[in-house]
Short mmCIF file of C-alpha atoms and ligand atoms in Angstrom, two decimals:
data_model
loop_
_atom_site.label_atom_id
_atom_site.label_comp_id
_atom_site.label_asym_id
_atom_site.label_seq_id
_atom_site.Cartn_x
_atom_site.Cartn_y
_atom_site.Cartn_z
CA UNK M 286 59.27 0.92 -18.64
CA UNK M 287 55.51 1.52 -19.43
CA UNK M 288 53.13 1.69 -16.36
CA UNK M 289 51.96 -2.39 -17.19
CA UNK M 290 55.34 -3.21 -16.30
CA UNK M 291 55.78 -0.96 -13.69
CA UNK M 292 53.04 -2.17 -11.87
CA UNK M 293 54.19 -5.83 -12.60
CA UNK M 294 57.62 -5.14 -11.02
CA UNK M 295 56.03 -3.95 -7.84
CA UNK M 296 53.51 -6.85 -7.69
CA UNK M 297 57.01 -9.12 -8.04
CA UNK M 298 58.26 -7.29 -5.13
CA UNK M 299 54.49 -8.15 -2.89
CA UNK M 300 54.26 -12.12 -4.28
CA UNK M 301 56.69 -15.18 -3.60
CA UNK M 302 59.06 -15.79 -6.66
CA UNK M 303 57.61 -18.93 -7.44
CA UNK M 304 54.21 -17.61 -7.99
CA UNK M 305 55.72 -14.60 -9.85
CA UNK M 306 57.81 -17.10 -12.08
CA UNK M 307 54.72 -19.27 -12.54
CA UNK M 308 52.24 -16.90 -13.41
CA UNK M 309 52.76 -12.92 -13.56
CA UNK M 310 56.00 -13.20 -15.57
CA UNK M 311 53.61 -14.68 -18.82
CA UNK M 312 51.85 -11.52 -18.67
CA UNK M 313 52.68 -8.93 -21.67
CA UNK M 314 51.03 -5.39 -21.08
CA UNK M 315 48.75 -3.78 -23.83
CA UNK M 316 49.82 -0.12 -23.79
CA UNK M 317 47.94 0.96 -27.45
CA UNK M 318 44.86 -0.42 -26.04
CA UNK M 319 44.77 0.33 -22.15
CA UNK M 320 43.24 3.46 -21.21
CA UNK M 321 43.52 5.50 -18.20
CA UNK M 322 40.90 3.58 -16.40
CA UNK M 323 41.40 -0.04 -18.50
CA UNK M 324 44.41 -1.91 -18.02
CA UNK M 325 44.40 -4.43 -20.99
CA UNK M 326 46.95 -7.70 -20.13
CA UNK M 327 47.73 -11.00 -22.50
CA UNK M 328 48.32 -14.26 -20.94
CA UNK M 329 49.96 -17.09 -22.93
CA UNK M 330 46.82 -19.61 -22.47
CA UNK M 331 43.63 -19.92 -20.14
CA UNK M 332 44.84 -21.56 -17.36
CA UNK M 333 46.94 -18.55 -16.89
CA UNK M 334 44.14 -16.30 -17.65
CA UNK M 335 41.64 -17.80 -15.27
CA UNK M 336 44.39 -18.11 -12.51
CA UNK M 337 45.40 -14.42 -12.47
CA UNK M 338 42.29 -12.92 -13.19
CA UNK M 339 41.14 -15.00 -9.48
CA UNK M 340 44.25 -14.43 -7.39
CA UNK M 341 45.85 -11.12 -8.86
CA UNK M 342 43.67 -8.72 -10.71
CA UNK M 343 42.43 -7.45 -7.56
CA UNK M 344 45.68 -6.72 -6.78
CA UNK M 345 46.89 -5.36 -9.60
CA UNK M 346 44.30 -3.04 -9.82
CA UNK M 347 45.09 -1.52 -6.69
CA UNK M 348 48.53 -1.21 -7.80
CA UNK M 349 47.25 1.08 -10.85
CA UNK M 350 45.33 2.97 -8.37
CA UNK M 351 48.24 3.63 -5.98
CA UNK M 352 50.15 4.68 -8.93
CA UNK M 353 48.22 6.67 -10.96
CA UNK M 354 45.24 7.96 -8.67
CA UNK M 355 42.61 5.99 -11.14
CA UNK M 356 40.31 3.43 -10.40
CA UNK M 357 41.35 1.35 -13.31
CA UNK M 358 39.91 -2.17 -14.41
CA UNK M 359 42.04 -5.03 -15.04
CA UNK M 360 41.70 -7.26 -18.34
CA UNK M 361 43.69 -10.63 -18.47
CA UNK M 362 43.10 -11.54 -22.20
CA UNK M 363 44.07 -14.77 -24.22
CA UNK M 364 47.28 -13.82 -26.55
CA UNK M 365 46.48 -15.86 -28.95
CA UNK M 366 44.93 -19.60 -29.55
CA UNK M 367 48.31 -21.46 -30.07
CA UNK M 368 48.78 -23.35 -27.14
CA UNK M 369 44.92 -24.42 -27.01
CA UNK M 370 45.34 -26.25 -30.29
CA UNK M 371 48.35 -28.22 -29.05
CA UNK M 372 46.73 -28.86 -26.15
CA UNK M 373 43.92 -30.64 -28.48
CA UNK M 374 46.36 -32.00 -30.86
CA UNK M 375 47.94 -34.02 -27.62
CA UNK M 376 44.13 -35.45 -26.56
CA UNK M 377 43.68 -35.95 -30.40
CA UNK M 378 46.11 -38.05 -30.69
CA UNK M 379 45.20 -40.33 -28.18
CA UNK M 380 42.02 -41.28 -29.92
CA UNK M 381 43.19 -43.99 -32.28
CA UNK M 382 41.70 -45.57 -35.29
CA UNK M 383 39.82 -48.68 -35.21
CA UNK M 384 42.73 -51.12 -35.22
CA UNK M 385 43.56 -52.53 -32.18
CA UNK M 386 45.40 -50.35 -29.63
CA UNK M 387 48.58 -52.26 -28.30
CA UNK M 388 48.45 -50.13 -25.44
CA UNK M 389 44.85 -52.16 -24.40
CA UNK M 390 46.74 -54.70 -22.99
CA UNK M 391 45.51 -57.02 -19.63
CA UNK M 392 48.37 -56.03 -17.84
CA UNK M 393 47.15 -52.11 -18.48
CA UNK M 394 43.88 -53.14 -17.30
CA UNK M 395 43.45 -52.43 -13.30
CA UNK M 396 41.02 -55.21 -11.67
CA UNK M 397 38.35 -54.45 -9.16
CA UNK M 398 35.03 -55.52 -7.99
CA UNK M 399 33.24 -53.08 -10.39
CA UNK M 400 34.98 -55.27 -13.74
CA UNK M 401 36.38 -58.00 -12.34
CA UNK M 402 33.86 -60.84 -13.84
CA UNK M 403 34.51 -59.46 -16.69
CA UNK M 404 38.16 -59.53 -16.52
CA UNK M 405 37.64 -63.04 -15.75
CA UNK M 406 35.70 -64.12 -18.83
CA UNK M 407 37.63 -62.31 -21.24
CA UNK M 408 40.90 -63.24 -19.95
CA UNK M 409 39.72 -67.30 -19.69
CA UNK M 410 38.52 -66.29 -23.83
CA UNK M 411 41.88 -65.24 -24.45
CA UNK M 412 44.10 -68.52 -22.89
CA UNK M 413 41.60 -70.87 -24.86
CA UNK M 414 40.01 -69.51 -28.12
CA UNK M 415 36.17 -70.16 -28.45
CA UNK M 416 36.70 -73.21 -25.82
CA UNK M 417 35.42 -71.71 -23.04
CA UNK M 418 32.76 -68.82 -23.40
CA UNK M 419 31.30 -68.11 -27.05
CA UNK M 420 30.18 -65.66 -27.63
CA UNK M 421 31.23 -63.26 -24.50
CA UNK M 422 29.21 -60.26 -24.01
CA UNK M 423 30.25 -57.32 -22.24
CA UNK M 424 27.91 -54.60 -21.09
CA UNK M 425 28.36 -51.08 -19.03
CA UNK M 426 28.46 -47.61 -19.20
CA UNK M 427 30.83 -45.21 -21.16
CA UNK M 428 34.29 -45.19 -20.77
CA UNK M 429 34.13 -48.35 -17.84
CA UNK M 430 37.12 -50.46 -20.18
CA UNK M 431 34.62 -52.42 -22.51
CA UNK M 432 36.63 -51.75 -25.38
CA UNK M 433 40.26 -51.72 -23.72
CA UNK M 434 39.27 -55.33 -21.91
CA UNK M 435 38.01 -56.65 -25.45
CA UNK M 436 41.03 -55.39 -27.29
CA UNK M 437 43.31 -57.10 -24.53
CA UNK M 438 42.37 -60.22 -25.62
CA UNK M 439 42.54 -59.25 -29.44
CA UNK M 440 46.07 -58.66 -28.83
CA UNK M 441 46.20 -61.67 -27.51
CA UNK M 442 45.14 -63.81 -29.90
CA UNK M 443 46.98 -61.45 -32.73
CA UNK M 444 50.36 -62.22 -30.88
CA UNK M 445 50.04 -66.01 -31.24
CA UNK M 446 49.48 -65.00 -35.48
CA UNK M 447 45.54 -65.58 -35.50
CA UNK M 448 43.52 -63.33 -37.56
CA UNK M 449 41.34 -60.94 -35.69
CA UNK M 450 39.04 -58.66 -36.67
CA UNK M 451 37.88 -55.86 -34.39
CA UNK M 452 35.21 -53.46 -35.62
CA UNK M 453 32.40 -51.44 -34.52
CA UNK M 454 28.96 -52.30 -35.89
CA UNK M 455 29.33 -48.89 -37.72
CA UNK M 456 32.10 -50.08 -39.66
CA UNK M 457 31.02 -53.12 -39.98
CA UNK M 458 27.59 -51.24 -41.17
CA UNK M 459 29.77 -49.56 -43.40
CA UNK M 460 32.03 -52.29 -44.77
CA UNK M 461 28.55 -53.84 -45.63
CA UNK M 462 26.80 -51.10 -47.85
CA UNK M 463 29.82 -50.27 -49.90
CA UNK M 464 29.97 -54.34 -50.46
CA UNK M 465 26.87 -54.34 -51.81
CA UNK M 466 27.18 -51.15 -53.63
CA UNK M 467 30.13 -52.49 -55.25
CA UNK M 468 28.99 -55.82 -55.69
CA UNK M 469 31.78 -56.94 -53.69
CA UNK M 470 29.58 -59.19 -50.77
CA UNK M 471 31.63 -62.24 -51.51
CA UNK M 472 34.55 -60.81 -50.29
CA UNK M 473 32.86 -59.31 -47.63
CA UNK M 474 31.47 -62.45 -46.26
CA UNK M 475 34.85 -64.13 -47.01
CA UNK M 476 36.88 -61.74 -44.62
CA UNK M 477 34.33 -61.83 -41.64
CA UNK M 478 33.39 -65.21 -42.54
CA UNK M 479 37.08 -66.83 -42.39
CA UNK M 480 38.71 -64.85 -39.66
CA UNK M 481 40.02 -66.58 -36.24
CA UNK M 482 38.24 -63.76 -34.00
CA UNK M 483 35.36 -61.62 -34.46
CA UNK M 484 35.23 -58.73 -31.84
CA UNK M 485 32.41 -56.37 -32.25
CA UNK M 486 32.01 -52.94 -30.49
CA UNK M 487 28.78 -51.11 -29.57
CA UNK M 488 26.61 -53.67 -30.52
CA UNK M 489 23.54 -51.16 -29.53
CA UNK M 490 23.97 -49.31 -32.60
CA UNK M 491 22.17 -52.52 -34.55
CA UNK M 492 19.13 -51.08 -33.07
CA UNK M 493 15.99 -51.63 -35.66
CA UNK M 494 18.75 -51.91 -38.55
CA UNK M 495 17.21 -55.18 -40.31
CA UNK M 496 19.54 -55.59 -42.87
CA UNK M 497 22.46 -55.50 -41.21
CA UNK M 498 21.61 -57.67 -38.63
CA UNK M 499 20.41 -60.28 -40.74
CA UNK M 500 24.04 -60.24 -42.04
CA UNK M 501 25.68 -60.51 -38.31
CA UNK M 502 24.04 -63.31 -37.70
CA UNK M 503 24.96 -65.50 -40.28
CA UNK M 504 27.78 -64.14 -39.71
CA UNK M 505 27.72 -65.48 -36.09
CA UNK M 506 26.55 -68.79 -36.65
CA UNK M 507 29.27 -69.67 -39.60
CA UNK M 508 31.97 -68.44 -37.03
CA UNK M 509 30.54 -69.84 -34.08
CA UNK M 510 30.25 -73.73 -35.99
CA UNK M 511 33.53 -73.62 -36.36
CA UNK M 512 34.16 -72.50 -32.68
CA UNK M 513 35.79 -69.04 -33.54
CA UNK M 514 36.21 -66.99 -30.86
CA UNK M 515 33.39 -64.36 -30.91
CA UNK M 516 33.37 -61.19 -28.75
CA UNK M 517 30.49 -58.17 -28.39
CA UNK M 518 29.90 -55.06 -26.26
CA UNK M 519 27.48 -52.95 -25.83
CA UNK M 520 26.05 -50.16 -23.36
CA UNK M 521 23.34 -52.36 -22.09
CA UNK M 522 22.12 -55.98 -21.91
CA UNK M 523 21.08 -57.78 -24.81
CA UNK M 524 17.37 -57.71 -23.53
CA UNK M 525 17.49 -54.12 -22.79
CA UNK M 526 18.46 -53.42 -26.61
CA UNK M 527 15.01 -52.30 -28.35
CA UNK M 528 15.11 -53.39 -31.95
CA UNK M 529 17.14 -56.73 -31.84
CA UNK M 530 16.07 -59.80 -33.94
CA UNK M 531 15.11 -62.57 -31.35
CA UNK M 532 17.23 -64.78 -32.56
CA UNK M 533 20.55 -62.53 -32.71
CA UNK M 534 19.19 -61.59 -29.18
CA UNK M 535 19.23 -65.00 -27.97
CA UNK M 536 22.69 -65.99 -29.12
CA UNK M 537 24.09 -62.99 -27.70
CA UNK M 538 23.17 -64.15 -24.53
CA UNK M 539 24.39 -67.88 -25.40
CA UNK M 540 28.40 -67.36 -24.23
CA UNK M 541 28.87 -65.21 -21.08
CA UNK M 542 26.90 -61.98 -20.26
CA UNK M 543 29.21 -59.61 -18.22
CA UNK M 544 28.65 -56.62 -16.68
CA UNK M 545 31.34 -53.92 -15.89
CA UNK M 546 30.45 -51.32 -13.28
CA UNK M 547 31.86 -47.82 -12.55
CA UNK M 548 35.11 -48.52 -10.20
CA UNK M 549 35.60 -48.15 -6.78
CA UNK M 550 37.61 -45.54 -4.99
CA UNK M 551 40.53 -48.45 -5.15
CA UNK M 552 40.44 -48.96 -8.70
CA UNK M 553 40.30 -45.46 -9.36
CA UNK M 554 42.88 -45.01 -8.18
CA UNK M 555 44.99 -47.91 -9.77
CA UNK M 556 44.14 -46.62 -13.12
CA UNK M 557 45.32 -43.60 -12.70
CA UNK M 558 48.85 -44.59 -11.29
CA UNK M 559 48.57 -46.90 -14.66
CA UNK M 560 47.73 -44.00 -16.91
CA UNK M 561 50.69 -41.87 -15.39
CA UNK M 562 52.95 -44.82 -15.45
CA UNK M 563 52.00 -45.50 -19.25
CA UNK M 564 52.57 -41.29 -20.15
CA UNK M 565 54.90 -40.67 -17.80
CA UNK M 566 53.26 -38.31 -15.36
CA UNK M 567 54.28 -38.07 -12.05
CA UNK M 568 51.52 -36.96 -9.68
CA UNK M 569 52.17 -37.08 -5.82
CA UNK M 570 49.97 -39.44 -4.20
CA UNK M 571 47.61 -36.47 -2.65
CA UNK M 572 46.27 -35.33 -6.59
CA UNK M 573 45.88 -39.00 -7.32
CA UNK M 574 43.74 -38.99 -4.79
CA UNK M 575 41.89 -36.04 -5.35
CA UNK M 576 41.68 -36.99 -9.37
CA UNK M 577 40.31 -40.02 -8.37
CA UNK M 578 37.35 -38.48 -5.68
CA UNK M 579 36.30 -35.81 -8.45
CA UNK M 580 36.09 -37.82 -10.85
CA UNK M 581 32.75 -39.63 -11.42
CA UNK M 582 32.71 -43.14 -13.19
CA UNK M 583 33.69 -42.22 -16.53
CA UNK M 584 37.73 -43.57 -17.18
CA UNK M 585 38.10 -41.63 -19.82
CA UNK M 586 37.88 -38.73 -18.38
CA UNK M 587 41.13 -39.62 -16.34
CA UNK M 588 43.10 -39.90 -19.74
CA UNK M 589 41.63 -36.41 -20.89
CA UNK M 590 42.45 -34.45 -17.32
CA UNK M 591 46.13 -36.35 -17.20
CA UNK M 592 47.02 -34.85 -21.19
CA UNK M 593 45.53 -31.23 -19.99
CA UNK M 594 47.68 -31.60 -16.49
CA UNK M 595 50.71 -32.96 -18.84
CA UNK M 596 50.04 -30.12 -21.46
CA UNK M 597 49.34 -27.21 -19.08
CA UNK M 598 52.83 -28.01 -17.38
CA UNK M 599 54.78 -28.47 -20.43
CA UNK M 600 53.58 -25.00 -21.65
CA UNK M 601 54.26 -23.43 -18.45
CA UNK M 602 57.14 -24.99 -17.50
CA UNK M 603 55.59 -25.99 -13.47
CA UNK M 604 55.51 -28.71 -11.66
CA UNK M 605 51.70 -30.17 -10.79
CA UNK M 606 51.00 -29.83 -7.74
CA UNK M 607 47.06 -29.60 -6.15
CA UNK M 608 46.07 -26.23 -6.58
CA UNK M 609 47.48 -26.42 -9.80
CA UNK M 610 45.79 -29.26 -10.53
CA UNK M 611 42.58 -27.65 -8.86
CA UNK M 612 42.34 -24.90 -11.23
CA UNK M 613 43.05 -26.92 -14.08
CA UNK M 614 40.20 -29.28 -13.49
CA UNK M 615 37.75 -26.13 -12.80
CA UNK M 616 35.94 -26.49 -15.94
CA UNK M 617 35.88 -30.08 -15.73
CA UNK M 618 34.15 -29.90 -12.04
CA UNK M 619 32.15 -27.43 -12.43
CA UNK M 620 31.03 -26.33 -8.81
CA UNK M 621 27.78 -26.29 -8.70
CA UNK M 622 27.42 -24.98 -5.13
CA UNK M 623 24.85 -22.47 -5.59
CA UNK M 624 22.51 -25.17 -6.53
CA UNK M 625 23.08 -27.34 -3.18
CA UNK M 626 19.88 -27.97 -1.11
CA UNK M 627 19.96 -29.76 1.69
CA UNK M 628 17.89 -32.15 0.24
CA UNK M 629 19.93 -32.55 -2.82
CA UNK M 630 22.72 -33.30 -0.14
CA UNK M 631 21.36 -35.92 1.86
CA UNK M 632 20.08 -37.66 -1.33
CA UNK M 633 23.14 -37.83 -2.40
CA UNK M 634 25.54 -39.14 0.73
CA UNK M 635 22.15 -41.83 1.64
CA UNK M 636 22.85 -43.29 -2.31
CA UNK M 637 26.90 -43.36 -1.48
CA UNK M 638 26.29 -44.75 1.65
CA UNK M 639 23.22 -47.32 0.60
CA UNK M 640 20.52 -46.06 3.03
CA UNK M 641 17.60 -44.06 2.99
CA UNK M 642 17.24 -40.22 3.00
CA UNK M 643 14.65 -40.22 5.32
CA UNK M 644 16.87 -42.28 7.86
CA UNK M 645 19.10 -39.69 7.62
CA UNK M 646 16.84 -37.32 8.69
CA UNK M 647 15.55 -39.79 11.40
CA UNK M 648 15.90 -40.23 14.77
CA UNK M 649 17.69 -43.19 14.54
CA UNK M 650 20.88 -44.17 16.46
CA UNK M 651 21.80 -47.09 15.09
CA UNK M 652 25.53 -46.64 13.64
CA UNK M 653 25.85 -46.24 10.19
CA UNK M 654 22.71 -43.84 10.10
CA UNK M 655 24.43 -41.66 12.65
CA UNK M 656 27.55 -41.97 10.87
CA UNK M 657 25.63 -40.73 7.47
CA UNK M 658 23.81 -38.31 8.98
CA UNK M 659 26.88 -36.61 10.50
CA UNK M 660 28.70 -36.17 7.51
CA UNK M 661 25.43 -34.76 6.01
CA UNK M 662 25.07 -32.15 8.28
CA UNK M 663 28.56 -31.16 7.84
CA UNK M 664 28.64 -31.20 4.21
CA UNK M 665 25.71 -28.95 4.08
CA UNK M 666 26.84 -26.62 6.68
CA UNK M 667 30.00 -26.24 4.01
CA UNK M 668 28.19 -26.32 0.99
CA UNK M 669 25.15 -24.38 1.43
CA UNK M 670 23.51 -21.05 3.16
CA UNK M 671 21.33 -22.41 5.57
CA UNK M 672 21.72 -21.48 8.80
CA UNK M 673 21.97 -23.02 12.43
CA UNK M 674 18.03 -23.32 12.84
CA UNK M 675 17.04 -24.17 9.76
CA UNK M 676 19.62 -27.26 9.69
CA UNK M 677 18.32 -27.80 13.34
CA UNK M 678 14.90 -28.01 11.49
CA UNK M 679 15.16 -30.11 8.18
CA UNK M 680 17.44 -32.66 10.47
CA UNK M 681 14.95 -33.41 13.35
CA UNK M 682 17.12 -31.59 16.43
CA UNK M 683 15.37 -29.08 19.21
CA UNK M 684 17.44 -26.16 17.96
CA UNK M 685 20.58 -24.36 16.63
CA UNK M 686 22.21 -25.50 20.37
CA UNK M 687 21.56 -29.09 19.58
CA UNK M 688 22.74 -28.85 16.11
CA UNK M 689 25.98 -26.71 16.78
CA UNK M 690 27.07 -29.67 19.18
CA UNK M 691 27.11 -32.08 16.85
CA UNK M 692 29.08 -29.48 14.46
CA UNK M 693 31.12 -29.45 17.30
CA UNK M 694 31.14 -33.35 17.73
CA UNK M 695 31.76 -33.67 13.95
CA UNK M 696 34.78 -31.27 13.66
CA UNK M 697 35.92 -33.28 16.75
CA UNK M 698 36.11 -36.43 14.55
CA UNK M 699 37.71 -34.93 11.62
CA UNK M 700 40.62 -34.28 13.73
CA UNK M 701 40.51 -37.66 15.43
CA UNK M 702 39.43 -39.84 12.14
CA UNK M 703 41.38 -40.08 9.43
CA UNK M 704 39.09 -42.39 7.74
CA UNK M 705 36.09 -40.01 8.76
CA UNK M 706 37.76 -37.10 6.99
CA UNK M 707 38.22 -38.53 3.69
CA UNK M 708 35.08 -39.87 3.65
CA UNK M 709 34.23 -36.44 3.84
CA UNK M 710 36.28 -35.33 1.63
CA UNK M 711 35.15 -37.90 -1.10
CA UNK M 712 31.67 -37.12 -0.75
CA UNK M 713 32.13 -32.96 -0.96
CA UNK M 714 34.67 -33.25 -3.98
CA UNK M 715 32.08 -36.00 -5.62
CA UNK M 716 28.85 -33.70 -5.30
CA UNK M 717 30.32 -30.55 -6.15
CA UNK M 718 31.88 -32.41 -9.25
CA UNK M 719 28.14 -33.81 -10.13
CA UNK M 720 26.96 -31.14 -12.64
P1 LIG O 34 34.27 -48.16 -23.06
O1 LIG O 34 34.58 -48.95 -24.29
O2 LIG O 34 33.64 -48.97 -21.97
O3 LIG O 34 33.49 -46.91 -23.33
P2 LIG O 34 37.13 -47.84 -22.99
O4 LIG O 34 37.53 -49.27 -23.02
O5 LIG O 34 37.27 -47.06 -24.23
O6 LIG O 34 35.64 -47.67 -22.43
O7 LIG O 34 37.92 -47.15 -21.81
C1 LIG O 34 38.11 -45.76 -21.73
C2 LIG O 34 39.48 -45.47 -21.21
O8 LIG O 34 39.59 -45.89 -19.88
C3 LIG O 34 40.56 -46.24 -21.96
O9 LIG O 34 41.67 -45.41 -22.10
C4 LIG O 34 40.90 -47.39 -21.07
O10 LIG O 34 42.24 -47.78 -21.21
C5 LIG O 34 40.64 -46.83 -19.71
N1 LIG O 34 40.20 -47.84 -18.74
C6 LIG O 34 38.94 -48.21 -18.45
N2 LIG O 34 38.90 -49.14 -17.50
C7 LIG O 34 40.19 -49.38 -17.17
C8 LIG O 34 40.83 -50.24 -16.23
N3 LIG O 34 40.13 -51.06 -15.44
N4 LIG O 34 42.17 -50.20 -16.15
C9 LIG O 34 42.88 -49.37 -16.93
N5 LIG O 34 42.36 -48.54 -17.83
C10 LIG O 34 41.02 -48.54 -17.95
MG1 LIG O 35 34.09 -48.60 -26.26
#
């Protein structure tokens, strides 16, 4: 037995036997490349890396001390890039191709206030084909379910054996071009021309392209006589997009202009049970939770932190539980801590909470402002360096007695408050995930 492994049998002896079986058993020992005061150690992939290199190399090195008299310093190296490229290949293959996804389905799509007008329009679209609203126009930010609640209904309408195209203007930018580089615009015009449903993706990319928008909208108004079903989304409103033809403007906003806004805690929280339900992850109801408060807005991250949760467990053969799911969301997070100000703070809970900083820092006792301005102080007494007086100070109290009685007050209500607590909760894991 070399003196890597020696050292790793004693740690087994100091560490429960899950943690050993988790983590420390992965590790091999480089004995041609250690040195007397270098311990060089391979870990089968990063999450294993960054985990022992936090919890154990401190440790460990004290291990090598106690055994050989040297201060030695501990290495926890990547073995080799294997597992990060399946990994990838499992996100990869998520990312489909521009047909329609059958997974983009209504009854995949969680409703909430932030989409649920939306939902509405596009579902009404897809009972009655270009009877109700032509064209529909959804607009939001990335990864809100624009694309998903578009395809629903092309699936829709596919299923009953009409013909639907879906495309992104880039394709469709494409499709174009090579028609009339191969002299091949009749067929072009033919295909979009004749289908039963036109559904068009990231219409902001036709943004001071003349030619091509010409084309779309005589494409639109042969579908639209003929009361085709015609579907568009973009990442803003139509008036907000800078190089538009008027008149394509103006029959964008002829159907149904819909908005879809980043989801509430609720639907958060939906879609993810969806998302583990459709990939068949089982998370306990505590990381859905906690997902669902780092996360910001964006859905698609959810997809991309389930696959790496999925992954990392396959590899390592563990369940997920939080701090598992913790450290594998590190990188995604990104604590930002050191860069907390007190300001940056109370900016940040008066937006969640839709008031204004400088109530926070008021006098005021009417109810919600107290209620803001107590989760402020808390959250920067956690999250930053300032001390007892100078929190006293930016928040308007006497001094540090004043303020440490509300601390006092607050901590008071954390036990008490459920409802208090993850409020709290929320707002630390959602400003300490804002990069
Ligand atoms: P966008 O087109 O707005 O950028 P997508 O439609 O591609 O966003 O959505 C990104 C991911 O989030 C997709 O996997 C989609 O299924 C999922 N998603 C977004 N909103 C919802 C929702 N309300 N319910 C279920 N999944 C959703
Ligand atoms: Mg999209």
């Amino acid at each position: 037995m070399n003196i890597g492994q020696k050292v790793l049998e004693t740690l087994k002896e100091e560490i429960s036997e899950l943690e050993y079986n988790r983590y420390i058993k992965h590790l091999s020992y480089d004995i041609k490349k250690s040195t007397s005061d270098l311990a060089i150690f391979y870990a089968p992939n990063a999450l294993v890396v960054n985990w022992i290199s936090k919890k154990y190399s401190q440790k460990i090195a004290h291990l090598f001390e106690v055994k050989t008299q040297n201060k030695v310093s501990i290495k926890i190296m990547l073995k080799n890039s294997v597992e990060k490229t399946s990994i990838k290949k499992v996100v990869e293959a998520k990312q489909g191709s521009s047909l329609l996804n059958k997974s983009h389905s209504f009854s995949n799509f969680m409703v909430g206030g932030s989409n649920q007008f939306a939902y509405a329009a596009v579902k009404s679209a897809s009972e009655n084909a270009g009877k109700t609203y032509n064209p529909i126009f959804i607009y939001g930010g990335v990864g809100l379910g624009k694309t998903h609640l578009m395809q629903a209904a092309g699936n829709v309408f596919q299923n009953e054996g009409k013909t639907v195209i879906y495309t992104t203007v880039e394709q469709f930018l494409n499709d174009f071009t090579r028609s009339i580089r191969n002299n091949t615009m009749e067929r072009f015009r033919e295909k979009y021309r004749k289908c039963d449903v036109l559904l068009i993706d990231d219409i902001q990319f036709l943004s001071n392209k003349e030619g091509i928008q010409e084309e779309l909208f005589h494409t639109f108004e042969s579908l639209k006589g003929d009361d085709k079903q015609i579907m568009f989304t973009a990442d803003k409103h139509p008036k907000k997009i800078a190089g538009l033809e008027a008149r394509l403007q103006s029959r964008f906003e002829w159907g149904l202009v819909a908005d879809i806004q980043p989801p509430e805690l609720e639907t958060k929280i939906a879609i993810i049970n969806k998302k583990c339900e459709i990939n068949k992850v089982a998370l306990s109801k505590e990381i859905v939770h906690y997902i669902a408060t780092v996360i910001d807005s964006n859905v698609r991250e959810i997809e991309g932190i389930l696959s790496k949760l999925h992954a990392y467990s396959q590899l390592m053969h563990v369940d997920i539980d939080l701090a598992f799911t913790k450290n594998v969301l590190k990188d995604q997070i990104n604590e930002n801590k050191k860069n907390l100000t007190m300001e940056s703070i109370t900016q940040f809970v008066a937006k969640d909470l839709n008031i204004k900083p400088s109530e926070i820092r008021s006098k005021s006792r009417s109810k919600n402002i107290v209620y803001a301005r107590r989760i402020t102080i808390y959250i920067c007494r956690e999250l930053t360096q300032n001390t007892m007086p100078q929190l006293a100070q930016y928040f308007g109290m006497k001094d540090h007695t004043a303020i440490s009685h509300t601390i006092k007050k607050i901590n008071e209500l954390i036990e008490k408050d459920e409802e208090f607590r993850l409020k709290i909760e929320e707002l630390t894991n959602k400003i300490t995930a804002t990069p």
